[in-house]
Coordinates of C-alpha atoms in Angstrom, one line a residue:
Chain A
M168 CA 25.5 9.9 -15.4
S169 CA 28.2 7.8 -14.0
G170 CA 31.8 8.6 -14.9
A171 CA 32.7 5.0 -15.2
R172 CA 33.8 3.8 -18.6
P173 CA 31.7 1.2 -20.4
E174 CA 34.7 -1.1 -20.7
D175 CA 34.9 -1.1 -16.9
Y176 CA 31.5 -2.8 -16.6
T177 CA 30.8 -5.0 -13.6
L178 CA 29.7 -8.6 -13.7
A179 CA 26.3 -7.6 -12.2
E180 CA 25.8 -5.1 -15.0
M181 CA 26.7 -7.8 -17.5
M182 CA 24.1 -10.1 -15.9
C183 CA 21.3 -7.5 -16.2
I184 CA 22.2 -6.8 -19.8
A185 CA 22.5 -10.4 -20.8
A186 CA 19.0 -11.1 -19.3
A187 CA 17.5 -8.1 -21.0
R188 CA 18.8 -9.4 -24.4
L189 CA 17.0 -12.7 -23.8
L190 CA 13.6 -11.3 -23.2
P191 CA 11.0 -11.8 -26.0
S192 CA 10.2 -8.8 -28.2
Q193 CA 6.5 -9.1 -27.4
G194 CA 4.1 -10.5 -25.0
N195 CA 3.7 -9.8 -21.3
A196 CA 6.5 -9.7 -18.7
L197 CA 6.0 -9.6 -14.9
A198 CA 9.1 -8.5 -12.9
G199 CA 9.8 -9.4 -9.3
L200 CA 11.8 -7.5 -6.8
G201 CA 15.5 -6.6 -7.4
P202 CA 17.7 -6.6 -10.5
P203 CA 14.9 -8.2 -12.7
I204 CA 13.2 -4.8 -12.6
L205 CA 16.3 -3.1 -14.0
S206 CA 16.7 -5.8 -16.6
G207 CA 13.1 -5.6 -17.7
V208 CA 13.2 -1.8 -18.1
L209 CA 16.5 -2.0 -20.0
A210 CA 14.9 -4.4 -22.4
K211 CA 11.9 -2.1 -22.9
V212 CA 14.1 0.9 -23.6
L213 CA 16.6 -0.8 -26.0
Y214 CA 15.2 -4.0 -27.5
A215 CA 11.6 -4.8 -26.7
P216 CA 9.4 -1.7 -26.7
D217 CA 6.4 -3.9 -27.4
L218 CA 7.0 -6.3 -24.5
T219 CA 4.6 -5.1 -21.7
F220 CA 6.2 -4.6 -18.3
S221 CA 4.3 -5.1 -15.1
T222 CA 4.9 -5.5 -11.3
E223 CA 2.8 -7.4 -8.8
V224 CA 1.6 -4.3 -6.8
G225 CA -0.8 -3.8 -9.7
A226 CA 0.9 -1.7 -12.3
I227 CA 0.1 -3.4 -15.6
D228 CA 1.9 -2.4 -18.8
W229 CA 4.0 0.5 -17.5
R230 CA 6.0 2.3 -20.1
P231 CA 9.2 4.2 -19.5
D232 CA 9.6 7.2 -21.7
P233 CA 13.3 7.0 -23.0
A234 CA 13.3 10.8 -23.5
T235 CA 12.4 11.7 -19.9
A236 CA 13.1 8.5 -17.8
T237 CA 15.0 9.5 -14.6
R238 CA 15.1 6.0 -13.2
A239 CA 13.8 2.4 -13.4
P240 CA 11.3 1.8 -10.7
V241 CA 13.0 1.4 -7.4
G242 CA 11.2 -1.7 -6.1
I243 CA 8.0 -3.1 -7.4
H244 CA 6.0 -0.3 -5.8
D245 CA 7.7 2.9 -7.0
E246 CA 5.2 5.7 -7.3
L247 CA 6.4 6.3 -10.9
L248 CA 4.6 3.1 -11.8
N249 CA 1.4 5.1 -11.5
V250 CA 2.3 7.3 -14.5
N251 CA 2.1 6.2 -18.2
V252 CA 0.6 2.8 -17.2
A253 CA -2.3 1.0 -18.8
L254 CA -3.9 -0.2 -15.6
T255 CA -3.3 0.4 -11.9
S256 CA -4.9 -2.6 -10.2
D257 CA -4.2 -4.7 -7.2
M258 CA -2.7 -8.1 -6.4
I259 CA -5.8 -10.1 -7.1
E260 CA -5.6 -8.7 -10.6
S261 CA -1.8 -8.7 -11.0
L262 CA -1.1 -12.1 -9.4
G263 CA -4.5 -13.5 -9.9
T264 CA -6.4 -12.7 -13.1
Y265 CA -3.3 -11.5 -14.9
L266 CA -0.8 -14.1 -13.9
M267 CA -2.7 -17.2 -12.7
G268 CA -5.3 -16.5 -15.4
G269 CA -2.6 -17.2 -18.0
N270 CA -1.7 -13.8 -19.3
V271 CA 2.0 -13.6 -18.3
D272 CA 4.5 -14.9 -20.9
V273 CA 7.6 -14.3 -19.0
G274 CA 8.4 -13.8 -15.3
L275 CA 11.7 -12.2 -14.2
L276 CA 13.0 -13.3 -10.8
T277 CA 15.9 -13.6 -8.5
G278 CA 16.4 -15.3 -5.2
A279 CA 18.9 -16.6 -2.6
Q280 CA 19.4 -20.0 -4.2
V281 CA 18.7 -21.7 -7.5
D282 CA 19.1 -25.4 -7.9
R283 CA 19.8 -28.0 -10.6
F284 CA 16.2 -28.0 -11.8
G285 CA 15.8 -24.2 -11.7
N286 CA 13.8 -24.1 -8.4
L287 CA 14.2 -21.0 -6.3
N288 CA 14.6 -20.4 -2.6
V289 CA 13.9 -17.0 -1.0
L290 CA 12.9 -18.1 2.5
C291 CA 15.8 -19.6 4.5
L292 CA 19.1 -21.4 4.5
G293 CA 19.2 -24.7 6.3
P294 CA 16.1 -26.4 7.6
Y295 CA 13.0 -24.3 7.9
E296 CA 12.5 -25.5 11.5
Q297 CA 15.9 -24.2 12.6
P298 CA 17.3 -22.1 9.8
A299 CA 21.0 -21.0 9.7
R300 CA 19.7 -17.9 8.0
R301 CA 16.2 -16.6 7.6
F302 CA 15.2 -14.2 4.8
A303 CA 12.1 -12.0 4.2
G304 CA 10.1 -14.7 2.4
T305 CA 8.6 -15.1 -1.0
G306 CA 6.5 -12.0 -1.7
G307 CA 5.1 -13.0 -5.1
N308 CA 8.1 -15.1 -6.1
T309 CA 6.2 -18.4 -5.6
E310 CA 3.4 -17.5 -8.0
I311 CA 5.5 -15.8 -10.6
A312 CA 7.8 -18.8 -10.8
G313 CA 5.1 -21.4 -10.8
L314 CA 2.5 -19.7 -13.1
S315 CA 4.4 -17.7 -15.7
G316 CA 4.6 -19.0 -19.2
A317 CA 8.4 -18.9 -19.0
V318 CA 10.9 -17.7 -16.4
V319 CA 14.2 -15.8 -16.6
I320 CA 16.2 -16.0 -13.4
L321 CA 19.0 -13.6 -12.5
M322 CA 21.4 -15.2 -10.1
P323 CA 25.0 -14.2 -9.2
Q324 CA 27.4 -17.1 -9.8
E325 CA 28.3 -17.9 -6.2
P326 CA 28.8 -21.4 -4.8
R327 CA 26.3 -20.7 -2.0
R328 CA 23.6 -19.7 -4.5
F329 CA 23.9 -22.5 -7.0
V330 CA 23.0 -25.7 -5.1
E331 CA 22.0 -29.3 -6.0
R332 CA 18.7 -28.8 -4.3
C333 CA 17.3 -25.7 -2.7
D334 CA 17.2 -25.8 1.1
F335 CA 13.5 -24.9 0.8
I336 CA 11.9 -24.8 -2.6
T337 CA 9.7 -21.6 -2.4
S338 CA 9.3 -21.4 -6.1
A339 CA 8.9 -24.2 -8.5
G340 CA 11.0 -24.6 -11.6
Y341 CA 11.1 -28.2 -12.9
I342 CA 11.0 -29.4 -9.3
S343 CA 12.6 -32.8 -9.3
G344 CA 12.9 -33.5 -13.1
P345 CA 10.8 -34.6 -16.0
G346 CA 7.1 -34.8 -15.4
A347 CA 7.3 -33.2 -12.0
R348 CA 5.5 -30.0 -12.9
R349 CA 2.5 -31.9 -14.3
R350 CA 2.4 -34.2 -11.2
A351 CA 2.4 -31.2 -9.0
G352 CA -0.5 -29.6 -10.9
L353 CA 1.5 -27.1 -12.8
R354 CA 1.6 -26.5 -16.6
P355 CA 4.7 -27.0 -18.7
Q356 CA 6.9 -23.9 -18.8
G357 CA 9.6 -22.5 -21.0
P358 CA 11.9 -21.7 -22.6
N359 CA 13.4 -20.8 -19.2
Y360 CA 16.8 -19.3 -18.6
V361 CA 19.1 -18.6 -15.7
V362 CA 21.5 -15.7 -16.2
S363 CA 24.4 -15.5 -13.8
T364 CA 27.4 -13.2 -13.4
M365 CA 29.4 -15.6 -15.6
G366 CA 27.1 -16.9 -18.2
V367 CA 23.7 -18.1 -19.5
Y368 CA 22.0 -21.4 -18.7
Q369 CA 19.1 -23.1 -20.6
Y370 CA 17.4 -26.3 -19.5
D371 CA 17.6 -29.8 -20.9
T372 CA 13.9 -30.2 -21.8
P373 CA 12.4 -29.9 -25.2
D374 CA 8.8 -29.6 -24.0
G375 CA 8.6 -27.4 -20.9
G376 CA 9.4 -30.1 -18.4
D377 CA 7.7 -33.3 -19.6
S378 CA 10.8 -35.0 -20.9
G379 CA 14.6 -34.5 -21.0
S380 CA 16.6 -34.3 -17.8
C381 CA 15.2 -30.8 -17.0
E382 CA 18.6 -29.8 -15.6
L383 CA 20.4 -26.5 -16.1
V384 CA 22.7 -26.6 -19.1
L385 CA 25.4 -23.9 -19.5
S386 CA 24.8 -22.5 -23.0
G387 CA 26.8 -19.2 -23.0
V388 CA 29.6 -17.6 -21.2
F389 CA 30.5 -14.0 -20.7
P390 CA 33.8 -12.6 -22.0
N391 CA 36.9 -14.2 -20.5
V392 CA 35.0 -16.8 -18.6
D393 CA 36.0 -20.5 -19.0
P394 CA 33.1 -23.0 -18.9
E395 CA 35.2 -25.3 -16.7
V396 CA 35.4 -22.5 -14.1
V397 CA 31.7 -22.3 -14.1
Q398 CA 31.5 -26.1 -13.8
A399 CA 33.8 -25.9 -10.8
L400 CA 31.5 -23.4 -9.1
V401 CA 28.5 -25.7 -9.3
P402 CA 28.2 -28.6 -6.9
W403 CA 26.6 -31.1 -9.3
P404 CA 28.0 -32.4 -12.6
L405 CA 26.9 -29.4 -14.7
K406 CA 26.0 -30.2 -18.3
L407 CA 27.5 -28.1 -21.1
A408 CA 25.6 -27.3 -24.3
D409 CA 27.0 -28.9 -27.5
R410 CA 28.0 -25.4 -28.5
I411 CA 28.7 -22.7 -25.9
D412 CA 28.0 -19.2 -27.1
L413 CA 30.3 -16.4 -26.3
V414 CA 28.0 -13.7 -25.0
P415 CA 29.2 -10.3 -26.4
P416 CA 30.3 -7.7 -23.9
P417 CA 28.0 -4.8 -23.2
T418 CA 27.8 -2.1 -25.8
V419 CA 28.4 1.5 -24.8
E420 CA 24.7 2.2 -25.3
E421 CA 23.7 -0.7 -23.0
I422 CA 26.0 0.4 -20.2
R423 CA 25.0 4.0 -20.5
W424 CA 21.3 3.1 -20.3
L425 CA 21.8 0.7 -17.5
R426 CA 23.6 3.3 -15.4
R427 CA 21.2 6.0 -16.3
L428 CA 18.3 3.8 -15.2
D429 CA 19.9 3.2 -11.8
P430 CA 21.1 6.6 -10.8
Y431 CA 21.2 5.9 -7.0
R432 CA 22.9 2.5 -7.6
Y433 CA 20.0 0.8 -5.9
Y434 CA 20.5 -2.3 -8.0
L435 CA 24.1 -2.0 -9.0
T436 CA 25.9 -1.0 -5.9
P437 CA 29.5 -2.3 -6.4
G438 CA 30.2 -5.2 -4.2
R439 CA 26.6 -6.2 -3.9
Y440 CA 27.3 -9.2 -6.1
Chain B
M1472 CA -28.2 12.2 12.9
A1473 CA -25.5 10.1 11.2
E1474 CA -22.7 8.8 13.4
R1475 CA -19.7 11.1 13.5
K1476 CA -16.8 9.4 11.7
V1477 CA -14.1 12.0 11.5
M1478 CA -12.1 12.0 14.7
S1479 CA -8.6 12.4 16.1
L1480 CA -5.8 9.9 15.8
P1481 CA -5.8 9.0 19.5
E1482 CA -9.6 8.6 19.6
A1483 CA -9.7 6.4 16.6
V1484 CA -7.0 4.0 18.0
E1485 CA -8.4 4.1 21.5
R1486 CA -12.0 3.2 20.3
F1487 CA -11.3 0.8 17.5
V1488 CA -8.1 -1.2 18.3
Q1489 CA -8.0 -3.7 21.1
D1490 CA -5.1 -5.7 22.5
G1491 CA -4.9 -9.0 20.8
D1492 CA -6.5 -7.8 17.6
T1493 CA -5.6 -9.1 14.1
V1494 CA -4.5 -6.0 12.3
Y1495 CA -4.1 -5.4 8.6
C1496 CA -1.5 -2.6 8.6
G1497 CA -1.3 -1.4 5.1
Y1498 CA 0.7 -1.7 1.9
L1499 CA 2.4 1.0 -0.2
M1500 CA 0.6 4.0 1.3
L1501 CA 1.4 3.0 4.8
P1502 CA -0.6 4.2 7.7
M1503 CA 2.4 5.4 9.6
A1504 CA 0.7 8.0 11.7
L1505 CA -1.7 5.2 12.9
V1506 CA 1.2 2.8 13.5
M1507 CA 3.0 5.3 15.7
E1508 CA -0.2 6.0 17.6
L1509 CA -0.5 2.2 18.3
V1510 CA 3.0 2.5 19.8
R1511 CA 2.1 5.5 21.8
Q1512 CA -1.0 3.8 23.2
R1513 CA 1.1 0.7 24.0
K1514 CA -1.2 -1.8 22.3
R1515 CA -0.3 -5.4 23.0
H1516 CA -0.3 -8.9 21.5
L1517 CA -1.5 -7.7 18.0
E1518 CA -1.3 -10.1 15.1
L1519 CA -0.1 -8.3 11.9
V1520 CA -1.4 -9.5 8.5
G1521 CA -0.7 -8.3 5.0
A1522 CA 0.9 -9.5 1.8
S1523 CA 4.2 -7.9 2.4
L1524 CA 5.0 -6.4 5.8
V1525 CA 7.7 -3.8 5.8
Y1526 CA 9.1 -1.3 8.4
Q1527 CA 5.7 -0.5 9.8
A1528 CA 5.4 -4.1 11.0
T1529 CA 9.0 -4.1 12.3
M1530 CA 8.3 -1.0 14.3
L1531 CA 5.2 -2.6 15.9
V1532 CA 7.1 -5.8 16.7
L1533 CA 10.1 -4.0 18.2
A1534 CA 7.8 -1.7 20.2
G1535 CA 6.3 -4.7 21.9
C1536 CA 2.9 -4.1 20.2
A1537 CA 2.8 -7.2 18.0
D1538 CA 3.9 -10.8 18.5
R1539 CA 2.5 -12.6 15.5
V1540 CA 2.7 -12.1 11.7
R1541 CA 0.8 -13.8 8.9
T1542 CA 2.4 -12.6 5.6
G1543 CA 4.2 -13.3 2.4
Y1544 CA 7.2 -11.1 3.2
I1545 CA 8.8 -10.0 6.5
Q1546 CA 11.2 -7.2 5.5
G1547 CA 12.7 -7.1 9.0
A1548 CA 14.1 -10.6 8.4
L1549 CA 16.1 -9.5 5.3
R1550 CA 19.1 -9.1 7.6
P1551 CA 20.0 -11.1 10.8
G1552 CA 19.0 -9.0 13.8
S1553 CA 16.2 -8.1 16.1
I1554 CA 13.4 -9.7 14.0
T1555 CA 15.2 -12.9 13.1
E1556 CA 16.2 -13.4 16.7
R1557 CA 12.6 -13.1 17.8
M1558 CA 11.6 -15.5 15.1
A1559 CA 14.2 -18.0 16.2
D1560 CA 13.4 -17.9 20.0
G1561 CA 9.6 -17.9 19.6
R1562 CA 9.0 -14.3 20.8
L1563 CA 7.6 -13.6 17.3
R1564 CA 5.4 -16.3 15.8
F1565 CA 4.9 -16.3 12.1
E1566 CA 3.0 -18.0 9.3
D1567 CA 4.6 -17.7 5.9
Y1568 CA 2.3 -17.3 2.9
S1569 CA 2.8 -15.2 -0.3
N1570 CA 1.6 -12.0 -1.8
Q1571 CA -1.0 -13.7 -3.9
G1572 CA -1.9 -16.0 -1.0
I1573 CA -2.6 -13.3 1.5
A1574 CA -4.5 -11.2 -1.1
L1575 CA -6.7 -14.2 -1.8
M1576 CA -7.3 -14.9 1.9
L1577 CA -8.4 -11.3 2.4
M1578 CA -10.6 -11.6 -0.6
A1579 CA -12.2 -14.7 0.8
G1580 CA -12.7 -12.9 4.1
A1581 CA -14.3 -10.0 2.3
L1582 CA -16.6 -12.4 0.4
G1583 CA -17.7 -14.1 3.5
I1584 CA -16.6 -17.6 2.3
P1585 CA -14.5 -20.0 4.4
F1586 CA -11.6 -20.7 2.1
I1587 CA -10.4 -20.0 -1.4
P1588 CA -8.4 -22.2 -3.9
T1589 CA -5.3 -21.2 -5.7
R1590 CA -2.7 -22.8 -8.0
S1591 CA 0.1 -21.0 -6.2
F1592 CA 2.4 -23.1 -3.8
L1593 CA 2.0 -26.2 -6.0
G1594 CA 5.3 -28.0 -6.4
T1595 CA 6.9 -26.1 -3.5
D1596 CA 8.2 -27.2 0.0
Y1597 CA 5.5 -25.0 1.6
L1598 CA 3.1 -27.9 1.2
A1599 CA 5.4 -30.4 3.0
P1600 CA 3.5 -31.7 6.1
E1601 CA 6.5 -30.9 8.3
N1602 CA 6.4 -27.3 7.3
Q1603 CA 2.9 -26.8 8.5
H1604 CA 4.1 -27.1 12.1
H1605 CA 7.3 -25.3 12.6
T1606 CA 8.8 -23.4 15.6
G1607 CA 6.9 -20.2 14.9
H1608 CA 3.6 -21.9 14.1
Y1609 CA 0.4 -20.6 15.7
P1610 CA -1.2 -23.4 17.7
G1611 CA -4.5 -24.7 16.4
Y1612 CA -4.2 -23.0 13.1
R1613 CA -4.3 -24.9 9.8
K1614 CA -2.3 -23.2 7.1
W1615 CA -3.6 -24.8 3.9
Q1616 CA -5.0 -27.9 2.4
E1617 CA -4.0 -29.4 -1.0
M1618 CA -6.8 -31.0 -2.8
E1619 CA -8.1 -32.1 -6.2
S1620 CA -11.0 -30.2 -7.7
P1621 CA -14.3 -32.2 -7.3
F1622 CA -15.3 -30.9 -10.8
D1623 CA -12.3 -31.8 -13.0
G1624 CA -9.6 -33.2 -10.8
Q1625 CA -7.2 -30.3 -11.2
K1626 CA -4.9 -29.8 -8.2
A1627 CA -5.5 -26.8 -6.0
V1628 CA -4.4 -25.4 -2.7
L1629 CA -7.1 -24.2 -0.3
L1630 CA -6.3 -21.2 1.8
P1631 CA -8.3 -20.2 4.8
A1632 CA -10.3 -16.9 4.8
L1633 CA -8.7 -14.0 6.6
R1634 CA -10.8 -11.4 8.4
P1635 CA -8.7 -8.8 10.2
D1636 CA -10.4 -7.4 13.4
V1637 CA -9.2 -4.0 12.2
T1638 CA -7.7 -2.6 9.0
I1639 CA -5.6 0.5 9.3
M1640 CA -4.9 2.3 6.0
H1641 CA -3.9 5.6 4.6
A1642 CA -5.6 7.0 1.4
Q1643 CA -5.7 10.2 -0.6
R1644 CA -9.1 11.5 0.5
A1645 CA -12.4 10.9 2.2
D1646 CA -15.6 12.8 2.8
E1647 CA -17.1 13.5 6.3
E1648 CA -19.5 10.6 5.9
G1649 CA -16.5 8.2 5.7
N1650 CA -16.4 7.3 2.0
I1651 CA -12.8 6.6 1.2
Q1652 CA -11.2 7.5 -2.2
W1653 CA -7.8 6.3 -3.5
W1654 CA -6.0 5.8 -6.7
G1655 CA -2.8 4.3 -8.0
H1656 CA -1.6 0.6 -7.6
K1657 CA -3.2 -1.0 -4.6
G1658 CA -1.3 -4.1 -3.6
D1659 CA -3.5 -6.3 -1.4
A1660 CA -5.2 -3.4 0.4
R1661 CA -8.4 -3.3 -1.7
W1662 CA -9.7 -6.5 -0.1
A1663 CA -8.4 -5.6 3.4
F1664 CA -10.8 -2.7 3.2
W1665 CA -13.7 -5.1 2.7
A1666 CA -12.5 -7.9 4.9
A1667 CA -12.0 -6.0 8.1
R1668 CA -14.5 -5.9 11.0
R1669 CA -13.4 -2.3 11.8
L1670 CA -11.7 0.1 9.4
I1671 CA -9.7 3.2 10.4
V1672 CA -8.3 5.4 7.6
T1673 CA -6.1 8.4 7.7
V1674 CA -6.4 10.7 4.6
E1675 CA -4.5 13.6 3.1
E1676 CA -7.7 15.6 2.5
I1677 CA -11.3 15.7 3.7
V1678 CA -13.4 16.8 0.7
P1679 CA -17.1 17.5 0.2
S1680 CA -19.3 14.5 -0.3
D1681 CA -20.4 16.1 -3.6
A1682 CA -16.9 15.7 -4.9
V1683 CA -16.7 12.1 -3.9
R1684 CA -20.1 11.2 -5.3
S1685 CA -19.2 13.0 -8.6
D1686 CA -16.3 10.5 -9.2
P1687 CA -17.4 7.3 -7.6
D1688 CA -15.0 5.0 -9.5
R1689 CA -12.3 6.2 -7.1
T1690 CA -14.1 5.0 -4.0
A1691 CA -12.4 2.1 -2.2
V1692 CA -15.2 1.4 0.2
P1693 CA -18.5 3.1 1.1
A1694 CA -18.9 4.9 4.4
S1695 CA -20.9 2.1 6.0
R1696 CA -17.7 0.0 6.1
V1697 CA -15.7 2.7 7.8
A1698 CA -15.4 3.2 11.6
A1699 CA -13.1 6.2 11.7
V1700 CA -11.6 8.8 9.4
V1701 CA -8.7 10.9 10.5
H1702 CA -7.5 14.0 8.6
C1703 CA -3.8 13.5 8.7
P1704 CA -1.6 15.2 6.0
Y1705 CA 1.7 13.3 5.5
G1706 CA 0.1 10.5 7.5
A1707 CA 2.0 8.0 5.3
H1708 CA 5.4 9.5 5.8
P1709 CA 8.0 8.2 5.1
S1710 CA 6.1 6.1 2.5
G1711 CA 4.6 7.9 -0.5
V1712 CA 1.1 8.8 -1.7
A1713 CA 0.4 9.1 -5.4
G1714 CA -0.3 12.7 -6.3
F1715 CA 0.9 14.1 -3.0
Y1716 CA 4.4 13.1 -2.0
D1717 CA 7.0 10.4 -2.6
F1718 CA 8.9 8.0 -0.4
D1719 CA 11.4 9.7 1.9
Y1720 CA 14.5 7.8 1.0
R1721 CA 16.8 10.1 3.1
F1722 CA 14.7 9.6 6.3
V1723 CA 14.4 5.9 5.8
G1724 CA 18.1 5.4 5.0
E1725 CA 19.5 7.7 7.7
V1726 CA 16.9 7.5 10.6
L1727 CA 14.4 4.7 10.3
A1728 CA 16.3 1.7 8.8
P1729 CA 19.3 2.0 11.3
A1730 CA 16.7 2.2 14.1
L1731 CA 15.3 -1.2 13.2
D1732 CA 18.6 -3.1 13.4
S1733 CA 18.6 -3.6 17.2
D1734 CA 16.5 -3.2 20.3
A1735 CA 18.8 -0.5 21.6
A1736 CA 18.7 1.5 18.4
F1737 CA 14.9 1.2 18.3
A1738 CA 14.6 2.4 21.9
A1739 CA 16.5 5.5 21.0
F1740 CA 14.4 6.1 17.9
R1741 CA 11.1 5.5 19.7
G1742 CA 12.1 8.0 22.4
E1743 CA 12.9 10.7 20.0
W1744 CA 10.5 10.2 17.1
I1745 CA 7.4 8.6 18.8
D1746 CA 7.2 9.1 22.5
A1747 CA 8.5 12.7 22.4
C1748 CA 6.1 13.5 19.6
P1749 CA 2.5 13.5 21.1
T1750 CA 0.9 14.1 17.7
H1751 CA 1.7 13.4 14.1
D1752 CA 2.3 17.1 13.5
A1753 CA 4.9 17.1 16.2
Y1754 CA 6.6 14.2 14.4
L1755 CA 6.5 16.1 11.1
E1756 CA 8.0 19.2 12.9
R1757 CA 10.8 17.0 14.1
V1758 CA 11.5 15.8 10.5
K1759 CA 11.8 19.5 9.5
A1760 CA 13.9 20.3 12.5
R1761 CA 16.4 17.6 11.4
Y1762 CA 16.3 18.1 7.6
G1763 CA 15.3 21.8 7.3
P1764 CA 12.0 23.6 6.8
D1765 CA 11.7 22.3 3.2
A1766 CA 12.2 18.6 4.2
L1767 CA 8.6 17.7 3.3
D1768 CA 8.3 20.1 0.3
V1769 CA 11.1 18.3 -1.5
L1770 CA 9.1 15.1 -1.4
K1771 CA 6.1 16.7 -3.2
A1772 CA 4.9 14.9 -6.3
E1773 CA 4.8 16.5 -9.7
P1774 CA 1.3 16.7 -11.0
H1775 CA 0.1 14.1 -13.5
R1776 CA -3.6 14.6 -14.1
P1777 CA -5.7 12.6 -16.5
L1778 CA -5.5 14.2 -20.0
L1779 CA -9.2 13.8 -20.5
P1780 CA -11.9 14.4 -17.9
V1781 CA -14.2 11.5 -17.1
D1782 CA -17.9 11.9 -17.6
Y1783 CA -20.5 9.9 -15.8
G1784 CA -23.4 11.6 -17.5
F1785 CA -26.8 10.1 -18.2
A1786 CA -30.0 11.2 -19.8
P1787 CA -32.4 12.4 -17.2
W1788 CA -35.4 11.3 -19.2
F1789 CA -36.0 8.2 -21.3
N1790 CA -37.3 8.6 -24.8
L1791 CA -40.6 7.3 -23.6
P1792 CA -43.8 9.2 -22.6
V1793 CA -44.1 9.7 -18.9
R1794 CA -47.0 7.5 -17.7
E1795 CA -49.4 10.0 -16.3
D1796 CA -52.3 7.7 -17.2
I1797 CA -51.6 5.3 -14.3
P1798 CA -52.9 6.6 -11.0

């Protein structure tokens, strides 16, 4: 257990905790690589024991045992996902029958960039033809974003990560605005959220992308964060919700669990965000 | 007499992998002993395919064995370095797909159908015409085709079938006939077993055929699909095998990952850990020499056996009279 005091929590920890609080108490969650895994497992341990947790390698409905858990899965493929799990399957089942077949209520994702309409980029910065920076690629990000019933995105609040339009949309959110998902052949989706290291965003659409502006709307801020500071960090005129919630700081229990689930600081290495 | 399938690592690679082959090179339980044998035998111009290619693929690219990748994830490109430089200057050609995309393409290859539709990629920039023909593109290869279903007009993306010339994999066990058994989550590997023209599998254990045939749910593919089986304990090291051993984070963090950062670092790694180790056992001895005699023991998995045995029983006789009246 870390010796750090809960009141010394990091913004990355706050992001994971705030995302965990947003997850539905039941239904099926599918978590992509990175902090979404930690957030999903934290939610299962503390708030949503009935929410099923799965990863795309094929582990469907894996359950951490709060009494004996030594870690959250490290990556989507950790061998511990083979124990206390309902089904060990493959990607045709996890990303095909399970996800594309319509069984996933909420996808948990991160990425290199998120844009005004909640699209993600995990492929490259600059033009694909001659990128300024190339990344590993999508893995299952594309299908989890496009095909989940709703999506929660964890994204550090940095100017290079929040952009007007992704340099390359690898993963569809509301694409270019109202109606774009249906035109592309995708179903409506939501309620979606983006959780950053400063606050929580919802989207301006009442019906999963058919109407409204479909833009990100800042709806909550973390302790000591001024909404105008967030606005200044985003390159488009960011809309603010009529009422902006003050997201409560982490509880002692939340911080203790989060640190216990990441004993090697795989997800929460200081300075990573 | 049935064909002999159990053979040594060098024989399996020599006989069944050719320069220029399209190779599915594993997921999760990585066939690391086979990958290092490909390096020892200096295979050339391989194309690597798989949903997510991690350090096994980076090794094959830096060793000069592979010059093309078709995948959803190139771990070696996470940080700027030897892989991104090769992608930028054309030495490594690549086609970006996704995990689901590659899994479906392998499934189509396994099914013997020419293409397969998906709803993935809809609404993304992957489908932009200019992104079909980028710097790293393979000449003459069509990546996908968007279309409307002829039945109900729904939009879909067609992906071409993928048939590897050879699939290399690691699994828990096999029998001498070549029936392969595995368990745990499987990534995209299940369909790579079926899609490949030739299949080479290293296993932790060779077990009697009776044992395999008494628990057939665990069989990945029947022996007729398998070209070669190699008995190779710790053949997936430093990746993990459910029920046997876990991922070797220390080795990957201290030895392997730094070796993949630059060509110079890889040359040193290759000299010490591959070229100077003529067999996989020699490589494992070197792991122990570096980290102590218990270096592999500390990776051993705790047992987690099923709480209830599985029973495949049947009634040997129907409740019908045996027809002795028909000649």
